[in-house]
Short mmCIF file of C-alpha atoms in Angstrom, two decimals:
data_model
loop_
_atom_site.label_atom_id
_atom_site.label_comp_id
_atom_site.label_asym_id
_atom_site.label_seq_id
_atom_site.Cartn_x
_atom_site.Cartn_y
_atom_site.Cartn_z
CA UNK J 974 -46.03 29.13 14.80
CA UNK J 975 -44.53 30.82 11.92
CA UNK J 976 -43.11 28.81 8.87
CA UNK J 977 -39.32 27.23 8.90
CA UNK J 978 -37.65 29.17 6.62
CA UNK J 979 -35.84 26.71 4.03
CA UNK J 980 -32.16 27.43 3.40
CA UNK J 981 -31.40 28.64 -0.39
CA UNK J 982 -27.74 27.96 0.25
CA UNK J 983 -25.95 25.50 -1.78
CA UNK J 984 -25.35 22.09 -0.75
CA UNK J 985 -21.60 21.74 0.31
CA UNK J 986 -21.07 19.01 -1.71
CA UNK J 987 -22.14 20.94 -4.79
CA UNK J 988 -20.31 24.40 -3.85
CA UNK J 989 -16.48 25.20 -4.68
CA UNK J 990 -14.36 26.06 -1.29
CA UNK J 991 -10.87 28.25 -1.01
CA UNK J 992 -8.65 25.08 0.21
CA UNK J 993 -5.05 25.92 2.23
CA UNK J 994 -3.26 25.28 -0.86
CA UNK J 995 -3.70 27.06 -4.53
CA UNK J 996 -4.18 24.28 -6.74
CA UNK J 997 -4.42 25.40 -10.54
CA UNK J 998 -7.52 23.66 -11.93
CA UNK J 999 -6.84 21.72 -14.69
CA UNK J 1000 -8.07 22.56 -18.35
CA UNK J 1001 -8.91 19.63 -20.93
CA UNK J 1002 -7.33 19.46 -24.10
CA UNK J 1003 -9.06 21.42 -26.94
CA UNK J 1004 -10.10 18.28 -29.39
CA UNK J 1005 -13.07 17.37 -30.90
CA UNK J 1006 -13.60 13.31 -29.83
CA UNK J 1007 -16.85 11.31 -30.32
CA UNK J 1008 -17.39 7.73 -29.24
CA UNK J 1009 -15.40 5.07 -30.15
CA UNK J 1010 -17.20 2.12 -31.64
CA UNK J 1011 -14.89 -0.50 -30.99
CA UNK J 1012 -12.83 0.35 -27.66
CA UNK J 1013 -11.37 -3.22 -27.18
CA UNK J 1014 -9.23 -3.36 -30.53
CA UNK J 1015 -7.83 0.86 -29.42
CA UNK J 1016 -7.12 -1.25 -26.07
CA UNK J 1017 -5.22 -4.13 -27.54
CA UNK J 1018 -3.55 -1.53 -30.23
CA UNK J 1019 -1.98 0.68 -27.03
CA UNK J 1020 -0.73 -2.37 -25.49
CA UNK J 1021 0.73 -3.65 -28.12
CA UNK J 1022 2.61 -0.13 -28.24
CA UNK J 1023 3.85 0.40 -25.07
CA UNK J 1024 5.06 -3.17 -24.88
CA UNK J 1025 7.01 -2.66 -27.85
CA UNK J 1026 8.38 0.49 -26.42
CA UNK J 1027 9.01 -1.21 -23.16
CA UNK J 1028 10.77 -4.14 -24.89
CA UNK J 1029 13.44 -2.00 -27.52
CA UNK J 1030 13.55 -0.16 -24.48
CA UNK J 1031 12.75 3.13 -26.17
CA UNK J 1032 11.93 6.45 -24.29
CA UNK J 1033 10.67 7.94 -26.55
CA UNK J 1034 8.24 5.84 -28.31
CA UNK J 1035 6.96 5.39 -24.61
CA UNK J 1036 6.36 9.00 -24.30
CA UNK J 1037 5.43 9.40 -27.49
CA UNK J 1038 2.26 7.17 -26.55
CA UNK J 1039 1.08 9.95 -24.27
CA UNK J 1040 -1.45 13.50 -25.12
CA UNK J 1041 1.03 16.46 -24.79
CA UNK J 1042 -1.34 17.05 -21.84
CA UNK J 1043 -1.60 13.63 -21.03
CA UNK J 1044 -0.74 12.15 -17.24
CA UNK J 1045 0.94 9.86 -15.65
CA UNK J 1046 0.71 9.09 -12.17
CA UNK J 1047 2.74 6.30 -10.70
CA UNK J 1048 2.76 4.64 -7.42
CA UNK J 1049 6.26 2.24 -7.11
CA UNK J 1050 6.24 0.78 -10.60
CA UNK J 1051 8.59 3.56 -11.77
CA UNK J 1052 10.51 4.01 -8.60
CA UNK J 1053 10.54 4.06 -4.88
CA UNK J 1054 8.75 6.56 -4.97
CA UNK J 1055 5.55 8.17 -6.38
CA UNK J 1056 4.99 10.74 -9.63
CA UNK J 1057 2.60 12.51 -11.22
CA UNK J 1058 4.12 13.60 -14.33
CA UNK J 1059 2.14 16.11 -16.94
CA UNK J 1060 3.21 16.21 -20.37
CA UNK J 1061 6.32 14.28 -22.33
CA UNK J 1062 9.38 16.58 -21.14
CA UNK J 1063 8.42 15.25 -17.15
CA UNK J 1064 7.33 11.87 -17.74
CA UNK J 1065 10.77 11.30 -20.13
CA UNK J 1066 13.00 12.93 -17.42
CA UNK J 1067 11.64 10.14 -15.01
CA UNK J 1068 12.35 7.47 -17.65
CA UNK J 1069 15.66 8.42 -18.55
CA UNK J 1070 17.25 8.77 -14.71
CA UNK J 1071 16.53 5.40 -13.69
CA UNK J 1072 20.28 3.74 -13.35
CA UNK J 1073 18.09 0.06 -14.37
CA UNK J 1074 16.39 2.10 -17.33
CA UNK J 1075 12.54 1.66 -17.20
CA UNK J 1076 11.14 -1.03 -14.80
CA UNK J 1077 8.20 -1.49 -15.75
CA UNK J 1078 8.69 -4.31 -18.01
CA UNK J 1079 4.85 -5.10 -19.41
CA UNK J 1080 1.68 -4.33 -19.26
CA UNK J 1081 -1.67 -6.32 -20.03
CA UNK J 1082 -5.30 -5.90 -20.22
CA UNK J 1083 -6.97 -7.03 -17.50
CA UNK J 1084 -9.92 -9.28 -18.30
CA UNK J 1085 -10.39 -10.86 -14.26
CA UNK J 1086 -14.17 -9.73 -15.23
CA UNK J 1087 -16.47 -8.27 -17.49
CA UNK J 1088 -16.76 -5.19 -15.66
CA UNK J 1089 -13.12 -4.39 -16.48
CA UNK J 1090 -13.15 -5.28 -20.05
CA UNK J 1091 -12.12 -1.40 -22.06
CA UNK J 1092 -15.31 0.13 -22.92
CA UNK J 1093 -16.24 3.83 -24.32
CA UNK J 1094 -16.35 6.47 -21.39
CA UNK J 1095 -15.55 10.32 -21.06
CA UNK J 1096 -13.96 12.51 -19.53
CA UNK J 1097 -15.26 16.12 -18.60
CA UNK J 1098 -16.31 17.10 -22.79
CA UNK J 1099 -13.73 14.25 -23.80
CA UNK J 1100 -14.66 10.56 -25.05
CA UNK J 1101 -11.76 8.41 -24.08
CA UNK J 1102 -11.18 4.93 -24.20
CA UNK J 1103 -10.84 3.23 -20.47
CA UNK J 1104 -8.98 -0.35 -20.16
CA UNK J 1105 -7.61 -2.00 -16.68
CA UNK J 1106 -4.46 -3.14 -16.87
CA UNK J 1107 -2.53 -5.62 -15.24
CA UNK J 1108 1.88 -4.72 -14.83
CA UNK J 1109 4.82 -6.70 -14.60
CA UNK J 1110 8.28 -4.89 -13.13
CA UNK J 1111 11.36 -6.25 -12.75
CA UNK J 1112 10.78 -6.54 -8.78
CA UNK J 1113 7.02 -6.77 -8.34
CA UNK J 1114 3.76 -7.05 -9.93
CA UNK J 1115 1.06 -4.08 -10.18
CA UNK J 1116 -2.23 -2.90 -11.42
CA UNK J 1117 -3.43 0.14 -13.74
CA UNK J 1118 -6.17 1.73 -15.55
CA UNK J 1119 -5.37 4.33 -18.50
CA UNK J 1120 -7.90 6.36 -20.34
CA UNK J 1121 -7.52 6.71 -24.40
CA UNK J 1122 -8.25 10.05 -26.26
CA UNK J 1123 -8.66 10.74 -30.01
CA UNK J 1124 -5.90 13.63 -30.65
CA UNK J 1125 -6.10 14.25 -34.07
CA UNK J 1126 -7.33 10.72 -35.58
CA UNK J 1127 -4.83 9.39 -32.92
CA UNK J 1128 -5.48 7.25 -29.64
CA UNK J 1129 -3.08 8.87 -27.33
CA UNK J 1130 -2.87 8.31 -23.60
CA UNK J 1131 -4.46 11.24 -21.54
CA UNK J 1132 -4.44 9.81 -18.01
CA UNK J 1133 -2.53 6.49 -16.83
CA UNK J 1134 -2.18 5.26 -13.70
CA UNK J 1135 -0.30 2.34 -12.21
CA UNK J 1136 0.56 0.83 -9.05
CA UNK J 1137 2.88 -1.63 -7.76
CA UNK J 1138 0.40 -4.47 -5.62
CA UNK J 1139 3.20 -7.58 -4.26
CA UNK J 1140 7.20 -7.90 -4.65
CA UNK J 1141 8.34 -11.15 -6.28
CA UNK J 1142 9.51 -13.42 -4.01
CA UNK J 1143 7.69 -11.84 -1.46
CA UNK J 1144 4.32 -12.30 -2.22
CA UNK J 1145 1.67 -11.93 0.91
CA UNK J 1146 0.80 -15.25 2.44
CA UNK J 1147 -2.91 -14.81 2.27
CA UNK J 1148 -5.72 -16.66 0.22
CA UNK J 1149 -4.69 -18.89 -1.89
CA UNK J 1150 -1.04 -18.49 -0.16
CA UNK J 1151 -1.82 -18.77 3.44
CA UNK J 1152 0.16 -21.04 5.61
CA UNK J 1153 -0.98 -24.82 5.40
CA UNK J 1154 -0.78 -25.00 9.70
CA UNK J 1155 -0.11 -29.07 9.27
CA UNK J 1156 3.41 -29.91 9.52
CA UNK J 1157 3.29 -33.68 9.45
CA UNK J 1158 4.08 -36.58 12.23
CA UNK J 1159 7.81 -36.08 11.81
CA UNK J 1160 8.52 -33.59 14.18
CA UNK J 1161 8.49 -33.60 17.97
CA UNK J 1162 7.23 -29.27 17.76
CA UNK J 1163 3.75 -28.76 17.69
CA UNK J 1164 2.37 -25.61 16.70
CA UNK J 1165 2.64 -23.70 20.23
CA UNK J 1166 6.25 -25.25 20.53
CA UNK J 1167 7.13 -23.29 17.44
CA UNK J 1168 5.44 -20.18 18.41
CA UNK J 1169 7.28 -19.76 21.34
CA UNK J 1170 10.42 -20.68 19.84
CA UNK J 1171 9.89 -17.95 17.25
CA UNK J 1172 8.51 -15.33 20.23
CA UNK J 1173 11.72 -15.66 21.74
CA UNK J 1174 14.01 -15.43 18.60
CA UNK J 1175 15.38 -18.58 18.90
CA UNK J 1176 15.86 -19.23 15.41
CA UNK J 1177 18.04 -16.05 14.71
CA UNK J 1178 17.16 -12.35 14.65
CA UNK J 1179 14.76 -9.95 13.18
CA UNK J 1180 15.05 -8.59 9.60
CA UNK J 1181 13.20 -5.69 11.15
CA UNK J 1182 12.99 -4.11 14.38
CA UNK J 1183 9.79 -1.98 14.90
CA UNK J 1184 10.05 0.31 18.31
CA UNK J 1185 6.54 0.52 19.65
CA UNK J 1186 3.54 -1.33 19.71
CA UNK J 1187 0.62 0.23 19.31
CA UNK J 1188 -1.66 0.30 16.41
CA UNK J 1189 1.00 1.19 13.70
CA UNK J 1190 3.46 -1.12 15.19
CA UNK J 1191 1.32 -3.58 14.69
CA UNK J 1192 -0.22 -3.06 11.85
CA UNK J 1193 3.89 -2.98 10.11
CA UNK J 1194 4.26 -6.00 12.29
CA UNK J 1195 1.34 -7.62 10.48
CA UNK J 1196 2.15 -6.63 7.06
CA UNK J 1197 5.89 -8.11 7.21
CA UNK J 1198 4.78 -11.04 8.59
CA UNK J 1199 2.40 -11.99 5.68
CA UNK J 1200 5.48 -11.10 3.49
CA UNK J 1201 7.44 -13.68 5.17
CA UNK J 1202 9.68 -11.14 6.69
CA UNK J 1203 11.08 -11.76 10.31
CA UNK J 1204 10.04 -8.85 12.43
CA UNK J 1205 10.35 -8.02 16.01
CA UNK J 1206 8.39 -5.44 18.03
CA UNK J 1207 9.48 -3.88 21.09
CA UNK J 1208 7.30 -1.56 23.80
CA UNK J 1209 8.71 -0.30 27.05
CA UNK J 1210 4.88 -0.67 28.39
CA UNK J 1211 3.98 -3.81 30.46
CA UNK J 1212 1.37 -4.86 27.83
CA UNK J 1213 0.26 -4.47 24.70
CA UNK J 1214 -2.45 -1.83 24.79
CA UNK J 1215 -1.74 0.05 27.46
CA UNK J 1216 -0.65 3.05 25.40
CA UNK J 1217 -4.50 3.43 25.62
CA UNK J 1218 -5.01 1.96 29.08
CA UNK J 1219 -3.08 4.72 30.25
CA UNK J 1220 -4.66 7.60 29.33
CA UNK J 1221 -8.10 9.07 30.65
CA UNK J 1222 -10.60 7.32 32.32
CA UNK J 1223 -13.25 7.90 29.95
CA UNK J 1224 -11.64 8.35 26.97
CA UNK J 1225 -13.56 7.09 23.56
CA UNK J 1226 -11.55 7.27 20.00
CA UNK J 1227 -13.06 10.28 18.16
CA UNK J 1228 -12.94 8.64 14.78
CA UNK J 1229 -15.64 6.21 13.51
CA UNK J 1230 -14.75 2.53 13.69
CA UNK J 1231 -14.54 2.48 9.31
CA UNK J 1232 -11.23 4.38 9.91
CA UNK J 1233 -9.45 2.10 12.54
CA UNK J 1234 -9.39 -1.28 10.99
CA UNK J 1235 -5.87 -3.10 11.47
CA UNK J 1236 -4.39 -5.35 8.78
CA UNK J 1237 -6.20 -8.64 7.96
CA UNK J 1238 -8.46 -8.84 11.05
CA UNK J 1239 -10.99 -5.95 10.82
CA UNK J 1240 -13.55 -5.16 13.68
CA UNK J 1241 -16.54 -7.43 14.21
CA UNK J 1242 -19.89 -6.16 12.97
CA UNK J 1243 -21.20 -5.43 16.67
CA UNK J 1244 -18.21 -3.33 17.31
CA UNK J 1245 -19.05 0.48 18.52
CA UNK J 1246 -18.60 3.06 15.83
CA UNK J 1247 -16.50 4.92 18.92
CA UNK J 1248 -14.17 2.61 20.76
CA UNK J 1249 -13.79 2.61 24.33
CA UNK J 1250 -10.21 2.91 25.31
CA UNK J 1251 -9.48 0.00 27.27
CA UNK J 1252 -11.91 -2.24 24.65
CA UNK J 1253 -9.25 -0.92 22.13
CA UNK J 1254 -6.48 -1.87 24.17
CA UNK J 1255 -7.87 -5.68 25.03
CA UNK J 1256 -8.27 -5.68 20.92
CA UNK J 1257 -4.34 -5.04 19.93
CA UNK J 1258 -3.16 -7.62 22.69
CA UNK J 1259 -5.54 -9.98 21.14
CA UNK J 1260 -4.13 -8.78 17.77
CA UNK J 1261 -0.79 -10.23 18.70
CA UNK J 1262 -2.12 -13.13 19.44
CA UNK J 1263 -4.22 -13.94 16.71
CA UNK J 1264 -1.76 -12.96 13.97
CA UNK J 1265 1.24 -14.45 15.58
CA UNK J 1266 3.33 -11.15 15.85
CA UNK J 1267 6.44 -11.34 17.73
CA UNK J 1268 6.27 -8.63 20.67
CA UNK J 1269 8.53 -7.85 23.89
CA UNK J 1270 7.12 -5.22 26.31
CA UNK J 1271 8.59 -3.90 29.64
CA UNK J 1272 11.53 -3.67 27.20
CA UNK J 1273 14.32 -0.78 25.97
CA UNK J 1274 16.73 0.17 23.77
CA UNK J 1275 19.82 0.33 25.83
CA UNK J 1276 22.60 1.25 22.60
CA UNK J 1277 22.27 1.05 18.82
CA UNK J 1278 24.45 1.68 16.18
CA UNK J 1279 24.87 0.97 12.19
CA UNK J 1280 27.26 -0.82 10.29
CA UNK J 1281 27.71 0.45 7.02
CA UNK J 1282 29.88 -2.52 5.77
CA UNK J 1283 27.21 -5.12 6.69
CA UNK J 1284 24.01 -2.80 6.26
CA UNK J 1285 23.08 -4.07 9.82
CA UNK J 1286 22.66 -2.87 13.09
CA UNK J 1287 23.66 -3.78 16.52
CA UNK J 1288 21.08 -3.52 18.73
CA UNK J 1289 21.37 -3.85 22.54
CA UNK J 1290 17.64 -4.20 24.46
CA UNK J 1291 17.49 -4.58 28.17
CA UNK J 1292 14.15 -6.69 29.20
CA UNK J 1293 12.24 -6.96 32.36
CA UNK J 1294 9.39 -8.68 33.00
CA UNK J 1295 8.18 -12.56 33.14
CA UNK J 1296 9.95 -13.25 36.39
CA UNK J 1297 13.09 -12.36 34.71
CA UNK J 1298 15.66 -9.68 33.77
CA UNK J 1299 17.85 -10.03 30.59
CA UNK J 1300 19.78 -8.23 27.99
CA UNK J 1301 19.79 -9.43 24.66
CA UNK J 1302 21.87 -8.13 21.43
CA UNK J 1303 20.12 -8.31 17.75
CA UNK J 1304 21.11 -7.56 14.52
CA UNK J 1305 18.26 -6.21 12.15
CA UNK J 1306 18.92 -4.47 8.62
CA UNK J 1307 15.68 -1.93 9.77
#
């Protein structure tokens, strides 16, 4: 047999590849840095800046914090929305149309751990200054991380990110904040008496009504629910799950099990990297079980329409099923 030839061809990972969209590769600032010797004290020194900045309010001083090729990228702290800003001119246009001026009202080092205390790093041919950050808004509480470069004997920012993690007021139930599932001897309701009572509505409507449950249903379903808002789901299938009962008789989910985790309840350890079809079904009507969500199937939207004076709706749902027909009108603001 002759020899395998050996490939000479670079590794994929290690090889540049034409993508579907031009992106202009980014260039680094021209500046000689070296490392800093003391990165906690530049940490505490930015801080100290940008709350300042934050508190006159002043723009300006905020942007004047940042590299003139310096980033920002913002996930909800900002706005409902999220920005990546390059250079002062963009990140003070975002600052300046905000009607409630800038919301992000501090910032703080984060020092949950030793691993996140600022320390001396680089960047590309840069030495920068990295620090986690912990930030308050007027609606919410968030997270960051912001790298530090010397611009001409000058910590500036060069990249900052931030994040917006929990909403005050509606911070998720989990942890520390889960529910305490004991509700004393003064009550006639056990825990199933409640559950149905909340199943059915009985104690008003939904904040939220989310049409459709299957995974992403769900998974919103989930996610309100730890916020403590009311939702209610509705499928016109019989059960839960058979969006992939349904469908071919052999039928696997092409993705790996990693990528198909639900909300607070992940996939056992023995689960199949490829999940049968009905084994995924059985899993999202135990899903509504387990997590308490609030679900009518065999059920439709007969009418809807908006009310702009209350910012509700007026939902009409016709519902079959459990030996019973009914029609039942909600009001949800989604």
């Amino acid at each position: 047999m002759g020899d395998i030839g050996q490939s000479s061809a670079t590794e994929s990972a290690n090889r540049i590849e034409p993508g579907s969209f031009p992106l202009n590769v980014a260039t680094f600032p021209d500046l000689n840095t070296s490392e800093c010797n003391d990165p906690i004290e530049v940490a505490n020194e930015f801080v100290d800046s940008f709350n300042r900045a934050l508190e006159a309010p002043d723009v300006e001083a905020v942007v004047g914090l940042f590299q003139a090729q310096g980033y920002w990228r913002d996930q909800l702290c900002l706005s409902w929305d999220f920005h990546t800003l390059q250079g002062p001119d963009r990140i003070s246009k975002i600052l300046k149309q905000s009607e409630k001026g800038i919301r992000i009202k501090s910032i703080k080092l984060d020092t949950s751990s030793a691993l996140r205390s600022p320390r001396s790093s680089t960047i590309g041919p840069l030495h920068t200054v990295v620090a986690f950050l912990t930030v308050e808004t007027d609606v919410g509480r968030g997270a960051g991380i912001v790298n530090l470069i010397q611009d001409h004997g000058v910590w500036k920012v060069y990249t900052l990110f931030t994040h917006l993690m929990e909403l005050k007021d509606h911070e998720e139930g989990v942890g520390a904040r889960r529910p305490n599932g004991y509700e004393g001897h003064d009550t006639s309701l056990n825990w199933l008496d409640r559950r149905e009572s909340e199943r059915k509505l009985e104690d008003g409507d939904p904040t939220v009504l989310i049409l459709g449950a299957g995974q992403a249903g769900l998974s919103i379903a989930a996610r309100l629910k730890a916020l403590g808002i009311k939702s209610l789901v509705v499928d016109r299938a019989e059960r839960v799950g058979d969006n992939w009962r349904t469908r071919y008789h052999n039928l696997v989910l092409h993705d790996p099990v990693w990528f198909d985790h639900l909300a607070y309840l992940p996939f056992p350890a023995t689960w199949p990297v490829h999940t049968p079809k009905d084994k995924m079904a059985n899993w999202l009507e135990s899903y509504v079980e387990v997590l308490e969500l609030n679900v009518w199937t065999s059920t439709i939207i007969t009418q809807s329409s908006w009310d702009e004076g209350t910012g509700k709706w007026t939902v009409s749902l016709s519902r079959s099923g459990e030996c019973h027909e009914e029609t039942r009108t909600i009001s949800p603001k989604v």
